[in-house]
Every structure is written in structure tokens, then in C-alpha cells.
Coordinates of C-alpha atoms in Angstrom, one line a residue:
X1 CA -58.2 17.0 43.2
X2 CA -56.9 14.4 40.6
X3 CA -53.9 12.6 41.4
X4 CA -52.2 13.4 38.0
X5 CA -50.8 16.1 35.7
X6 CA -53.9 18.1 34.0
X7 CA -55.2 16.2 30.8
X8 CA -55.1 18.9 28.5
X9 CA -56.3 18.9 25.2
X10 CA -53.6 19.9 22.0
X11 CA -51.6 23.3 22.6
X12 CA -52.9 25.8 19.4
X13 CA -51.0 25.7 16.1
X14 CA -51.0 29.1 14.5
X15 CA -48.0 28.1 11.8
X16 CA -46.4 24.4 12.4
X17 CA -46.0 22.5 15.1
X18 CA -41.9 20.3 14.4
X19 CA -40.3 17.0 16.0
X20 CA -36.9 16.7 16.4
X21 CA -36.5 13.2 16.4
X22 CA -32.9 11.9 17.3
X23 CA -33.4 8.5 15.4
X24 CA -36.4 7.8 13.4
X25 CA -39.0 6.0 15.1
X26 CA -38.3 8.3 18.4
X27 CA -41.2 10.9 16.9
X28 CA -43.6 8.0 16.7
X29 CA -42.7 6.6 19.9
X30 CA -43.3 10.0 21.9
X31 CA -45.8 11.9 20.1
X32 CA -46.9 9.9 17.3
X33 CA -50.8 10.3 18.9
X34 CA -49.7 13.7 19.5
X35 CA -48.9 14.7 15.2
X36 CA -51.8 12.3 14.3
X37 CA -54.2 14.8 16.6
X38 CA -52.5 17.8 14.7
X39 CA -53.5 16.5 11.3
X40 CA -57.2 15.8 12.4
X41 CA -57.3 19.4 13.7
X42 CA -55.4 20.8 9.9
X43 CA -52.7 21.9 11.3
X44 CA -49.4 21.9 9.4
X45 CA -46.7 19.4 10.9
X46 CA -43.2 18.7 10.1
X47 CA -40.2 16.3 11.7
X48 CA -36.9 16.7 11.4
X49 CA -34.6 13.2 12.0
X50 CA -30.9 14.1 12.9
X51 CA -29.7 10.8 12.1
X52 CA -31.2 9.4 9.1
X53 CA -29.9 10.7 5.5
X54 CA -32.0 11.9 2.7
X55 CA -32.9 8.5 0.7
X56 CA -32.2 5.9 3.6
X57 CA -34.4 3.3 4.1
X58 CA -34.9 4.5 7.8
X59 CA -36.0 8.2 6.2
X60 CA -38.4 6.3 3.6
X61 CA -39.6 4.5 6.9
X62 CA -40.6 7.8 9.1
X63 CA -41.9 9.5 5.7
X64 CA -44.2 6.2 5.7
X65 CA -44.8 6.1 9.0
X66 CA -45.5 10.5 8.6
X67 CA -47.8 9.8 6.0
X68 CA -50.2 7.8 8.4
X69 CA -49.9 10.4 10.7
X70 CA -50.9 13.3 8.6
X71 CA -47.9 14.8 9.0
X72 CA -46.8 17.0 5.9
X73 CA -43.4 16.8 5.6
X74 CA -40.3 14.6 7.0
X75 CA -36.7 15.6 6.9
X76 CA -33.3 13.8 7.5
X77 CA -30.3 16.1 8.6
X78 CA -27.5 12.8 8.1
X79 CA -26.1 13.0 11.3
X80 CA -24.3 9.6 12.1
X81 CA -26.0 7.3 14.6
X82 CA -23.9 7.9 18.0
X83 CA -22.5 11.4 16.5
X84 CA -24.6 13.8 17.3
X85 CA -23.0 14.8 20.3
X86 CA -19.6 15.2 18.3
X87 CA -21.3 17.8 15.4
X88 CA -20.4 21.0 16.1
X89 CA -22.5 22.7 14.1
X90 CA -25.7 21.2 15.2
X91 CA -27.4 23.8 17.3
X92 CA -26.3 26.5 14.1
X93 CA -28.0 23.8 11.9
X94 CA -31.1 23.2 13.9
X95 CA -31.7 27.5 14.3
X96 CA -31.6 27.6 10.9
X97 CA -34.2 24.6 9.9
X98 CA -36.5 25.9 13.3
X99 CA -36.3 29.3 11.3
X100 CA -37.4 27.9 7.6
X101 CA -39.6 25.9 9.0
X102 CA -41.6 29.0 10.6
X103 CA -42.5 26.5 13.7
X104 CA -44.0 27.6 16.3
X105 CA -44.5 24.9 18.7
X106 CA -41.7 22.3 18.5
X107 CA -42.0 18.7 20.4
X108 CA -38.1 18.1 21.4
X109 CA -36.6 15.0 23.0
X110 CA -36.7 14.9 27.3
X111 CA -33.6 15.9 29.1
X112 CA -33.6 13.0 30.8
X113 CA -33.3 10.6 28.1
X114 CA -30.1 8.4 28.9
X115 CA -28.9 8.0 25.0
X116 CA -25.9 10.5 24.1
X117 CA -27.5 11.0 21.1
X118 CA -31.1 11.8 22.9
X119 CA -29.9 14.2 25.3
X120 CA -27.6 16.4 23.1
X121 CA -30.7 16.4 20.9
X122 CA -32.6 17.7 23.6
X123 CA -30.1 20.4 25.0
X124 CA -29.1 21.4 21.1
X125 CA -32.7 22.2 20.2
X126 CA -33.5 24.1 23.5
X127 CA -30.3 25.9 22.6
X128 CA -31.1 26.1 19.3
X129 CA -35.1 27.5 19.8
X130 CA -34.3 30.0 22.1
X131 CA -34.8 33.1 20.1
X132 CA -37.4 32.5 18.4
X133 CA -40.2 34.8 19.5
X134 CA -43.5 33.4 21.2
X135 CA -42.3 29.9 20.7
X136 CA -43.7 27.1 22.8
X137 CA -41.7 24.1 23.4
X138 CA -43.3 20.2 24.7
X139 CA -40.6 18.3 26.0
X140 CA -41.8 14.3 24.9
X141 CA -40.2 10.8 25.6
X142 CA -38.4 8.5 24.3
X143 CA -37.4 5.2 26.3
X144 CA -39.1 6.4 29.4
X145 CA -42.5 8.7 30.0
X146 CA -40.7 12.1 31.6
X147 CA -42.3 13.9 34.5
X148 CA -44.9 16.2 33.0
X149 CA -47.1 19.1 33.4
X150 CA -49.1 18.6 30.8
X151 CA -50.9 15.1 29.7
X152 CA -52.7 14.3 26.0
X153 CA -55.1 11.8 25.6
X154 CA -54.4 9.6 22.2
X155 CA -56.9 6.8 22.9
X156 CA -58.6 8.0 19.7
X157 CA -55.3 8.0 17.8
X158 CA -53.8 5.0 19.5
X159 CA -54.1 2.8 16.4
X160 CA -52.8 5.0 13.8
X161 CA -50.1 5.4 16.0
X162 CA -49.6 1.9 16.6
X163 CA -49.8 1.1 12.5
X164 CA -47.1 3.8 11.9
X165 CA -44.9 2.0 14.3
X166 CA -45.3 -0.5 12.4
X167 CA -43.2 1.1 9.2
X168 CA -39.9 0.9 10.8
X169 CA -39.1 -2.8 9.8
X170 CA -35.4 -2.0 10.0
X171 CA -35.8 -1.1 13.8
X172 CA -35.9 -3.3 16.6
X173 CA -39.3 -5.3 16.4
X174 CA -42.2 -5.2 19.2
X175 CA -42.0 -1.0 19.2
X176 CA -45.9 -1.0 18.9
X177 CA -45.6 -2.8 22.4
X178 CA -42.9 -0.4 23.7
X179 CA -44.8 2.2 23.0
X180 CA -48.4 1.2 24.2
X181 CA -46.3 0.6 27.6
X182 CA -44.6 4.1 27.5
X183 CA -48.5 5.4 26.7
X184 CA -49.9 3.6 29.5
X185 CA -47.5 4.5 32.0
X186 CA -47.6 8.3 31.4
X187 CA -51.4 7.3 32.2
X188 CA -51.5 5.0 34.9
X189 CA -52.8 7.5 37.4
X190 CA -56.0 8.8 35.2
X191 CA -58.9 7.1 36.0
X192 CA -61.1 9.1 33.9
X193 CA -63.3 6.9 31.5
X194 CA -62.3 6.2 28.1
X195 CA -59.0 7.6 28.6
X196 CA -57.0 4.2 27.5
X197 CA -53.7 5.7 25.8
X198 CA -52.1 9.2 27.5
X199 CA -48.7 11.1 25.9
X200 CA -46.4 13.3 28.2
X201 CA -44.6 16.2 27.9
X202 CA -43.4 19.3 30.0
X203 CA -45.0 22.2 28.5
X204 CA -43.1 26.0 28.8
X205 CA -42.0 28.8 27.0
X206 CA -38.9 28.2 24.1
X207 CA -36.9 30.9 26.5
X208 CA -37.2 28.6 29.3
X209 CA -36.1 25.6 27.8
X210 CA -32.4 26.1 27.8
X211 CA -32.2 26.7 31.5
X212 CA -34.4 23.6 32.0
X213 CA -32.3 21.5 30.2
X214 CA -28.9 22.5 31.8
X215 CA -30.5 22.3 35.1
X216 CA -32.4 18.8 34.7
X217 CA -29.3 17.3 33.9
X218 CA -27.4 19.2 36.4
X219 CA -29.7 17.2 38.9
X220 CA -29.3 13.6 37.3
X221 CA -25.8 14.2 37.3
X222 CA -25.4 14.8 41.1
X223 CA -27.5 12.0 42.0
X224 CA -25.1 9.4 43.5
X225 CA -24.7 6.4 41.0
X226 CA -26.4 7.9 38.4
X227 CA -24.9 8.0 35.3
X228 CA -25.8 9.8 32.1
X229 CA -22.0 9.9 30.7
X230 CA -20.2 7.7 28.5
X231 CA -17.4 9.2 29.8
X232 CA -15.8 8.4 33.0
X233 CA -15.9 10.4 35.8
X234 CA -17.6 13.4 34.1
X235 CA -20.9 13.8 36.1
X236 CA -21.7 16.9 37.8
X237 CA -21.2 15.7 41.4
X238 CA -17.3 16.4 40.3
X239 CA -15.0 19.2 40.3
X240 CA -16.8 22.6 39.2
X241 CA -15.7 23.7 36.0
X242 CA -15.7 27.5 34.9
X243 CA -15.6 28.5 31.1
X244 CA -13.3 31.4 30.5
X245 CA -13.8 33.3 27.2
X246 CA -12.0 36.4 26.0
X247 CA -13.8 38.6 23.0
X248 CA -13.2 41.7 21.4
X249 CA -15.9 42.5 18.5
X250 CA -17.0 39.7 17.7
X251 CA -20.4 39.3 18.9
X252 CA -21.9 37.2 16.2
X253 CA -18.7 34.4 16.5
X254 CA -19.5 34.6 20.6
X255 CA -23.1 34.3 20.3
X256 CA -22.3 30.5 18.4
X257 CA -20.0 30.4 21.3
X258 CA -22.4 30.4 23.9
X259 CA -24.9 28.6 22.2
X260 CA -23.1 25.6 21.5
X261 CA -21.9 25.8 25.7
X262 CA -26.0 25.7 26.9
X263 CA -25.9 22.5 24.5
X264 CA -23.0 20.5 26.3
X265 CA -24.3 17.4 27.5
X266 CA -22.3 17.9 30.8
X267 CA -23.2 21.3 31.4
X268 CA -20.3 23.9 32.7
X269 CA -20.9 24.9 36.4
X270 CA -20.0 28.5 35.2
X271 CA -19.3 30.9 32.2
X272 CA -16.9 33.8 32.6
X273 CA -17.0 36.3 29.7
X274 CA -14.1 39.2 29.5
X275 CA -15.3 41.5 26.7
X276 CA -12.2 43.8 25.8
X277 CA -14.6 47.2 25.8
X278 CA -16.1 45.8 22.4
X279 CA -17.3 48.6 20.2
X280 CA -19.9 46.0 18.5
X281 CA -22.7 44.7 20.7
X282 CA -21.2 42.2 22.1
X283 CA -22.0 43.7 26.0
X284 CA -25.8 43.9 25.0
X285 CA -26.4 40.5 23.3
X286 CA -24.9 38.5 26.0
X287 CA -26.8 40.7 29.2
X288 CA -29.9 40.0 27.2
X289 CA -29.5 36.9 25.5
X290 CA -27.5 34.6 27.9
X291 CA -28.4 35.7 31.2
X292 CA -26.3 32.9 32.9
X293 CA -23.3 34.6 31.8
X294 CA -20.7 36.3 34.2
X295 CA -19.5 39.1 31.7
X296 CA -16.8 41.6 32.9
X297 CA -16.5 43.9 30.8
X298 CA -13.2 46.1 30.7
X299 CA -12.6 50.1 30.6
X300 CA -10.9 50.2 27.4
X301 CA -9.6 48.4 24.4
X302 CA -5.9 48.5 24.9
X303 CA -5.7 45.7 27.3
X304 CA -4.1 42.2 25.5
X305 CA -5.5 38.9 25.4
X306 CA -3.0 37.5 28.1
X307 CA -4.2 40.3 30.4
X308 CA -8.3 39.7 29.6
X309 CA -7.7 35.8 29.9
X310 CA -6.3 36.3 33.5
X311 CA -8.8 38.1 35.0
X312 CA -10.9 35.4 33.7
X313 CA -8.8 33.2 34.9
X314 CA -8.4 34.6 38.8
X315 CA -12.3 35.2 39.0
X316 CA -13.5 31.9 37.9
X317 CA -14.8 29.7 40.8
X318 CA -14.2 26.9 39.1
X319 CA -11.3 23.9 40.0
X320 CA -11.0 23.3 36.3
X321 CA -10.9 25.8 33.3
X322 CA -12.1 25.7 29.6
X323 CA -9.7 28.4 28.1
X324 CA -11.6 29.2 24.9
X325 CA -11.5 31.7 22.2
X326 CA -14.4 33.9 21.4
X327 CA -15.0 32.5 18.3
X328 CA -14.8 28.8 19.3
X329 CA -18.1 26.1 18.9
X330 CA -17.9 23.3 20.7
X331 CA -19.3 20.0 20.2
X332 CA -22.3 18.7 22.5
X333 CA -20.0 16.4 24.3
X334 CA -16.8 18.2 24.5
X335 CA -16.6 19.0 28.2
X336 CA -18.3 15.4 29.0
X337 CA -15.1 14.2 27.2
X338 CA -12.3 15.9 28.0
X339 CA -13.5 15.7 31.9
X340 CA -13.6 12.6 31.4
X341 CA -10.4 11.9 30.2
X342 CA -8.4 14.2 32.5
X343 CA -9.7 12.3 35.3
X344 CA -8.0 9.4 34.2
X345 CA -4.8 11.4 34.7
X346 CA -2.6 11.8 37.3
X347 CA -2.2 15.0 39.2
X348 CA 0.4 16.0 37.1
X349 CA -1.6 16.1 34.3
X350 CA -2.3 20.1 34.1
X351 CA -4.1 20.6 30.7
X352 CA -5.8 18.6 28.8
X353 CA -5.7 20.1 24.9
X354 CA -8.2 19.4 22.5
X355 CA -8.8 18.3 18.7
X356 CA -9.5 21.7 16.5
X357 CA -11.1 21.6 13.1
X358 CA -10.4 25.2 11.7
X359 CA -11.7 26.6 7.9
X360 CA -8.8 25.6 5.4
X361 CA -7.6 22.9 7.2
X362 CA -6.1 20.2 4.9
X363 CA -7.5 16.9 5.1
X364 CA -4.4 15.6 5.2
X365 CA -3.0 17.8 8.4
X366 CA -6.5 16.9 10.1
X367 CA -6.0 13.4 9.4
X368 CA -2.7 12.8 10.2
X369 CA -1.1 10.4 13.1
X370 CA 0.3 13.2 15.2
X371 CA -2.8 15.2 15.4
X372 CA -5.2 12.3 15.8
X373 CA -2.4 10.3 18.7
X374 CA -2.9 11.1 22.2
X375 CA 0.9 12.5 23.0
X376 CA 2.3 14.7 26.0
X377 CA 3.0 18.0 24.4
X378 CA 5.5 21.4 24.9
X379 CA 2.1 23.4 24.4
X380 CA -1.7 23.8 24.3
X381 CA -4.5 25.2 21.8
X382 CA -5.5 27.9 23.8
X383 CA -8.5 28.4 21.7
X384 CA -10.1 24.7 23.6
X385 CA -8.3 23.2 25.9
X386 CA -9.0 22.2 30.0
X387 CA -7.2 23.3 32.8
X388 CA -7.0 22.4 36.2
X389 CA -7.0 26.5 37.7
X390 CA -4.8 25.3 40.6
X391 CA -1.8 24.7 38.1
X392 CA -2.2 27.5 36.0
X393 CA -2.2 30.1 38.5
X394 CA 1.1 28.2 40.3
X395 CA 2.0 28.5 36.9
X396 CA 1.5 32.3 37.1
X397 CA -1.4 32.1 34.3
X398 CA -0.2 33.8 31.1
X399 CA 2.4 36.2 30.9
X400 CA 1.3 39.9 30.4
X401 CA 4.0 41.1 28.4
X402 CA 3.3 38.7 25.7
X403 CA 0.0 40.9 25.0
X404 CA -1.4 38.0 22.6
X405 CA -0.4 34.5 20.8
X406 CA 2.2 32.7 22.0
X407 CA 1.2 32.6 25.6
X408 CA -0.3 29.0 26.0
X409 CA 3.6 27.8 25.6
X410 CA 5.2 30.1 27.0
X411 CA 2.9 29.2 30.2
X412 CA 3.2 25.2 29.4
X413 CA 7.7 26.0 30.2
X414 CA 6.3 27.3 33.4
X415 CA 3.9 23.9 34.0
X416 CA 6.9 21.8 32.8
X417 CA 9.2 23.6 35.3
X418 CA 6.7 22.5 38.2
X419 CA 6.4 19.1 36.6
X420 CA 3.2 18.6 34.9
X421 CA 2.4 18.1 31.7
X422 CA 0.1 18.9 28.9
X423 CA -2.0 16.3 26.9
X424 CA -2.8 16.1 23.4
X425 CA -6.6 14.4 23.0
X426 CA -8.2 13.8 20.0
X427 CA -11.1 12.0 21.6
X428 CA -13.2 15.2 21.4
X429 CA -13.4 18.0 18.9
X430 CA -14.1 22.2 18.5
X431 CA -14.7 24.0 15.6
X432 CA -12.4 27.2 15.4
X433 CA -14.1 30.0 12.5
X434 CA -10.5 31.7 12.9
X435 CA -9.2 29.9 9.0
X436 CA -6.3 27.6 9.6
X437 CA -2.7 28.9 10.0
X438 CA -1.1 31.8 10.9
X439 CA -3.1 35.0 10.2
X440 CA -1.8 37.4 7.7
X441 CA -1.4 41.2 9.0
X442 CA 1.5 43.3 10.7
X443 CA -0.2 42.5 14.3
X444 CA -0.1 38.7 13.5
X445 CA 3.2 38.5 12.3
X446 CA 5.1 41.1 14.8
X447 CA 3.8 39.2 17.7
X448 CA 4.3 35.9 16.3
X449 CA 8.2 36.7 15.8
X450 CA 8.8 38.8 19.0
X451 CA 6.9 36.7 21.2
X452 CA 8.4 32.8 20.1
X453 CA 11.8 34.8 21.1
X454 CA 10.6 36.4 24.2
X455 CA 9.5 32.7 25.7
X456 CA 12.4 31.0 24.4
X457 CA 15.0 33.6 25.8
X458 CA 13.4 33.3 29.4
X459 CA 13.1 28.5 28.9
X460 CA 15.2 26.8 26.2
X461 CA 18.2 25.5 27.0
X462 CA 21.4 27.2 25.8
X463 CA 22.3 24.7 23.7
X464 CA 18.7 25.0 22.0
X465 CA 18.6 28.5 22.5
X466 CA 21.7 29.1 20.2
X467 CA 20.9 26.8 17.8
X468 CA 17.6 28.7 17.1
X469 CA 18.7 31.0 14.4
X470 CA 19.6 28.3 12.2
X471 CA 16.5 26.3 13.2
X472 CA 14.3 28.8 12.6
X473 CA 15.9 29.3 9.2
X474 CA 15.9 25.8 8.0
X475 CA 12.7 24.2 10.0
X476 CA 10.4 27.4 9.6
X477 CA 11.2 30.0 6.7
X478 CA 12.4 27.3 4.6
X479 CA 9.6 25.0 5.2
X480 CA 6.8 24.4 2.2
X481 CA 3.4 24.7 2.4
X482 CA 3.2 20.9 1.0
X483 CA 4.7 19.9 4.1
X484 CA 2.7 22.3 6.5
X485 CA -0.8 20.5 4.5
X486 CA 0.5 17.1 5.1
X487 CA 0.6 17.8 8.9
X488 CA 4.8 18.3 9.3
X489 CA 3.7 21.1 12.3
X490 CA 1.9 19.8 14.8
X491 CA 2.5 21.9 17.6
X492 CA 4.0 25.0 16.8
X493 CA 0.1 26.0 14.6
X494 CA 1.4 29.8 15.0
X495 CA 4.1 29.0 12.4
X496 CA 1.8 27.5 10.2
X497 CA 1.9 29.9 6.6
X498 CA 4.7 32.3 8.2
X499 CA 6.7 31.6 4.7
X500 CA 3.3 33.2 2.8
X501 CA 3.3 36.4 6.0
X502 CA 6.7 37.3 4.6
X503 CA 5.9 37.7 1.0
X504 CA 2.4 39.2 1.3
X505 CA 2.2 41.3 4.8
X506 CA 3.3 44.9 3.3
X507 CA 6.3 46.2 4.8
X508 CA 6.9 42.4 6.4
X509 CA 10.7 42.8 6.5
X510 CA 10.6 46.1 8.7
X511 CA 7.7 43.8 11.2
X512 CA 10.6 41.7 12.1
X513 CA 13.2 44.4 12.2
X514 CA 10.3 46.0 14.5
X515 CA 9.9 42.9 16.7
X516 CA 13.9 42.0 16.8
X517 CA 13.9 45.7 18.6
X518 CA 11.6 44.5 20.9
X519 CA 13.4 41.0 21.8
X520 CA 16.4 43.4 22.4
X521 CA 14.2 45.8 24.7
X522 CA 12.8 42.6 26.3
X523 CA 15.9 41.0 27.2
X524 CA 16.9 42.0 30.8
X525 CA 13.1 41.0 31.3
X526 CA 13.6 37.7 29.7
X527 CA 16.8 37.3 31.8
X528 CA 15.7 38.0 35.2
X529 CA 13.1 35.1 34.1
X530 CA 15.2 32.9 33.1
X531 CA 14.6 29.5 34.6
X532 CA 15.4 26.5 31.8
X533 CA 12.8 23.9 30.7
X534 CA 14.6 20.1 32.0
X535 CA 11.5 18.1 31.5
X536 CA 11.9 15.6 28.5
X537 CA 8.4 17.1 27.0
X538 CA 10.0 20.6 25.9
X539 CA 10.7 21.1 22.4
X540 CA 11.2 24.4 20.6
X541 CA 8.6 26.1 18.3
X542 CA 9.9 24.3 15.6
X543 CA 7.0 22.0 14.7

């Protein structure tokens, strides 16, 4: 028996066999010999380079480098060098050029690649390929030969291979050397004659790839100083981390969801999904789809947000918890960041509250100081933020009675009373398809009003508490949508375009006279709650 992976000749190409190539020169390095045997054979090649824009001199470099290969057509998706794993939208924009491209064997970069940009390559494509049918996926190299199951001999092609290195004269020099030593260590063990140059990949099905990514990195993770992470302290030998996602109809928006969470480049331990009795498919897609999922699924419809989020919340098995909204994407390396920042905080540190990018968001409100300063904060954006589980459920997770929006600070008074604190970081960033501000409708706006009351009555301070009216009037309804653009709320998002609720939500004025009924029904509840926020973070929901 030989002492190597089988040397196996090129897997069939009954469409088009596509590279992802993180940086260009990375589909040269691991499977130039590979495209160069596809073009000898007539068989339709593409590559696709995430960080190299359409007219750079490193695109015009891999189209030269392409053209010695045989390979038919090169592509650059302008991702920023060291970005990738901050693009939310890159497993969405990867399905969509796997699917025009009508691929149907795709060489994607290893797992075990150490560059950020490498490995959320590699864990946004398997993502990414998943549901495409019959698909066959060869995981290649990069900086280091992975450990394969299949081997390619490119002794014949080891030239051509070695010329198109050649192209990238804005790249590092002595790559034709690199990669003859890459080549000859993924073939040190053959002995067969005439075998000189050998490529290595791991060979399986585009179903399977997901799973193997998560779990490959799972492994290098836990292996005791090993790390993978820019971030500190974010490797998987830490705390478990549980994702918690609440969804009602909205199977499409949960489907992005979940895909962007199998590309995280420190994968979640867990993924709790509550589906509210969804009349859509939501139930179906995720059972066969996204097998790893935990999905509870509720007897009916009438149960609120707060309600689906806690039972969430009590069955994850997680020490930490990504509260998310359905409709949420994530960037590759938002859990390796935020983990990483909330362990350099002290205990008292309960939540950790993340950048969101929404539809409509003024440039100016996303740019602006407060959003973009790390800051202790009287609230959260429930739609992305981590939690440590222990404090939250000291905390008494989110109150019921709330039913939906307004609950992450009404819970942060309860945190504050216990004496942690909530952190604003802007270090890493999710994409909410919910359009930015306050949505319009009757159930938006009634909730909104009763609900800002209802949390104050049981935490502000009487002095705050009954200079609220005016507050309210002067720093809310009053407030401009010029100043709302330029980033004057920071906190208080659910306020955001109340002034344009009022004039357009029909029959707006009886909403409030509706939800000032409920405050008064709510009261003795809010009373017996009553404990006031002391801690120098609490502010109203004024801004």
C-alpha cells in the first residue's frame, strides 16, 4: 500500500470548474497546474479574485497569468485587502456569481489557511456553494499544502505554472520558488517515477463543505497555543457561545441569516432558532437546509418577541449569547471580534453591542463620532449584540409584558441595577435588511410609545421621570429629521422617524391615546417593579 493520498487524475468537468482566489496570485499558487490541466482537457474555467478590482494592475496580472493557463475568464469582486472578513454580503455575493457562473466543481481556499482573509474565503464559499445541486468542491492551498484525500500530478504543467507566476510583478518576488516548494511538499511521499510536481486538495461533496469548514477550524481553535485569530482571546478552547435567533415569516431574511453564521471565521458552538409558528416555510428550509440548527418551533403565533427570545435564551447551552434578529447578516468576523473584545472586559461587562449598517441609513449618522466611539451605553441593539447568559438571566432576560421593541433597555436598567454595563463597539459590523429608523404602522408605533413609558415608570428616577413629558416633547416630537441624519440619536434608534409615524400612520393620534390607556392599565405592574436606575450610565430614551 502507498504511503500517500491516492494520485488521482483531474475530477470530470461537465459545465465549469471556478477558483476563488482570496488575493490574486493564491489561484496560481494552489492550483495553477490544476486550471492548466483543465484547459488541455477543453474544459471551461473561470476565477473569481475577492480582493482585486476590475482594472487593477493585480486583476490585469491574474487575467495574464489566466491566459497562460487556458483559463477563460478572470473576475475581480473589489473586496479590500484584509476586508473580507468585515463584508457582509460576501457569502450572498459569492451564491450569486457560483450561480451565473453555472460551476460545477469549484477549487476554494483550505480551512486551515492562517490569513483572515483566506479562511473567511474558505468558510464564505462552502457557505455560499452549498445549495447548489451535484456540486463538487476541492479544497487547495495557499501558504501551506493541506492534508488531502486526493493528490494531482502537474509535472507536465509545472512550467506553465511556474511562467504564470511569473505575471504578478506587483507581488512579493520568488513565488515561482514558493510554490515549487508548496508542489513538492504535497508530494514528498510519492515515489512513483516521473511524478516531480503534485497539487493537494480535499475532495467531497459541496453539501459537505460547510460542516467541514466549521469543524476544521473548530479543531485548530482548541489546540493549545494555536492561534488563527486576530482577535484576542477568541479561539474555540473559550467560553461556548450559543446564537439565539427569533423569526416569524421571514424565511428568505433567516436563510441569509444562517448562512452568513456557517461563514464566521470563529464558528458559534451552537444555533438556537425560535420560529413564532411561521405560516411561510421558515420550519422546512431550516430542518432541511441547516441541519446544525436547534429550531423550536412554537404552538401558535400570538406569543411576542420578548417571550420567543427567552426561551431561546433559557435553552441555550451556551456562557455567552448572540441575540440576533431574524433578518440580521453578519460579517465573517463578527463573533471572532466581539469575543474578542468582551474578553478584554471586566466581569461587569454584560453586553457587548455591535456596529449596524441598516438600508437608509445616512452616511452621515453611520459616520458620525458617537456611533463609530467605543462608549458604555443605557441600552443595546438587540438585533447583534453579545451577552454573557449568566447576566441576562440574573437580569431576568427580557420582560414579557413588553411583547416586542423596547426590551433590550428596559433589560440593560435591570443590568445597571446589578452593576454591569453595556458596551458600544464599533470594531465589528452586521448588516440589518429591517430600513433604518422607526418602522411605520399602528403595531410599530403603539408599542414604541406604551413600552418607552412602561420601562421608564418601573427605572428613571423621579426627577427624570417627571421631567419626561416635556422631554419627550421638545427632544423627540420636536426633533428634525436633519438632525436624526446627522446622527443627533444614538441610542434611543426606536425614536428615530417617530415625528414622520405621527403624520403618516392612519389613525396615529388614537395609537397613542390607545397606548396612554395601556401605561395607565400597566401601572400598579410598573409600580410593584419599581427599583430606580443609580448607575451613572442610565439616560432616558431621549437620544
Amino acid at each position: 500500500m502507498d504511503g500517500f493520498p491516492p494520485l488521482l487524475p483531474l475530477r470530470p468537468v461537465s459545465n465549469c470548474a471556478l477558483v476563488v482566489a482570496p488575493h490574486a496570485d493564491d489561484e496560481v499558487l494552489g492550483c495553477g497546474g490544476a486550471l492548466a490541466l483543465h484547459a488541455q482537457h477543453g474544459d471551461k474555467t473561470r476565477v473569481l479574485v475577492l480582493t482585486a478590482l476590475e482594472g487593477s494592475a493585480r486583476l490585469e496580472e491574474s487575467c495574464r497569468a489566466g491566459a497562460l493557463l487556458g483559463v477563460g475568464d478572470v473576475q475581480g469582486l473589489g473586496f479590500a485587502d484584509g476586508e473580507v472578513s468585515r463584508t457582509h454580503d460576501l457569502v450572498k455575493t459569492l451564491r450569486r456569481a457560483f450561480e451565473a457562473s453555472g460551476a460545477d466543481l469549484f477549487y476554494l481556499p483550505a480551512p486551515t489557511e492562517a490569513h483572515p482573509d483566506h479562511r473567511a474565503a474558505s468558510l464564505a464559499s462552502a457557505a455560499a456553494v452549498a445549495g447548489i445541486e451535484g456540486a463538487r468542491v476541492l479544497f487547495y492551498g495557499i501558504n501551506r499544502a493541506p492534508n488531502s484525500n486526493r493528490l494531482l500530478d502537474v509535472s507536465s504543467v509545472a512550467d506553465t505554472k511556474d511562467e504564470a507566476l511569473g505575471c504578478f510583478a506587483s507581488q512579493q518576488a520568488r513565488l515561482g520558488e514558493w510554490s515549487q516548494h508548496v508542489d513538492l511538499a504535497a508530494g514528498a511521499e510519492v515515489d512513483l517515477e516521473g511524478v516531480e510536481r503534485v497539487e493537494s486538495f480535499v475532495d467531497m461533496p459541496a453539501v459537505q463543505a460547510s460542516p467541514f469548514c466549521v469543524q476544521v477550524v473548530r479543531l485548530l481553535q482548541s489546540l493549545p497555543d494555536v492561534t488563527l485569530s486576530a482577535a484576542p482571546d477568541s479561539n474555540s478552547s473559550g467560553p461556548r457561545v450559543s446564537a439565539v435567533i427569533s423569526t416569524w415569516n421571514k424565511a428568505a431574511d433567516l436563510a441569509d441569516n444562517l448562512s452568513g453564521l456557517r461563514a464566521q471565521t470563529r464558528p458559534f458552538d451552537e444555533i438556537v432558532v425560535v420560529d413564532n409558528a411561521s405560516s411561510d416555510d421558515t420550519a422546512k428550509r431550516i430542518l432541511s437546509d441547516y441541519p446544525e440548527v436547534r429550531l423550536i418551533v412554537m404552538p401558535h403565533d400570538k406569543y411576542g418577541a420578548c417571550e420567543t427570545f427567552n426561551l431561546g435564551f433559557s435553552s441555550a447551552s451556551g456562557e455567552l449569547i448572540a441575540i440576533l434578529d431574524d433578518d440580521v447578516v453578519l460579517t465573517p468576523g463578527w463573533l471572532e471580534g466581539a469575543l474578542g473584545r468582551l474578553n478584554q472586559e471586566p466581569e461587569s461587562t454584560a453586553v457587548i453591542s455591535t456596529k449596524i449598517v441598516e438600508p437608509g441609513m445616512p452616511e452621515a449618522y453611520k459616520n458620525s463620532v458617537a456611533i463609530n466611539t467605543e462608549r458604555y451605553m443605557s441600552t443595546f441593539r438587540g438585533c447583534a449584540s453579545l451577552a454573557r447568559k449568566a447576566d441576562i438571566a440574573a437580569a431576568g432576560y427580557y420582560d414579557t409584558r413588553l411583547f416586542i421593541y423596547g426590551n433590550e433597555r428596559d433589560l440593560t436598567c435591570r443590568l445597571l441595577n446589578l452593576g454591569k454595563r453595556v458596551l458600544q463597539y464599533p470594531g465589528v459590523e452586521a448588516f440589518h435588511q429591517t430600513p433604518f429608523g422607526l418602522q411605520m404602522g399602528k403595531r410599530s408605533l403603539f408599542y414604541h410609545a406604551r413600552n418607552a413609558w412602561l420601562s421608564m415608570l418601573k427605572y428613571a428616577p423621579l426627577k427624570d421621570l417627571l421631567a419626561m413629558p416635556w422631554l419627550v416633547l421638545t427632544k423627540v416630537l420636536l426633533r428634525g429629521k436633519s438632525q436624526e441624519d446627522e446622527g443627533a440619536v444614538t441610542d434611543a434608534v426606536g425614536t428615530i422617524g417617530i415625528g414622520r409615524s405621527l403624520r403618516e400612520t392612519p389613525g396615529a393620534f388614537w395609537v397613542l391615546v390607545r397606548a396612554s390607556f395601556s401605561v395607565l392599565w400597566n401601572l400598579p405592574y410598573c409600580l410593584r417593579h419599581r427599583v430606580p436606575v443609580r448607575h451613572s450610565d442610565f439616560e432616558l430614551p431621549l437620544k
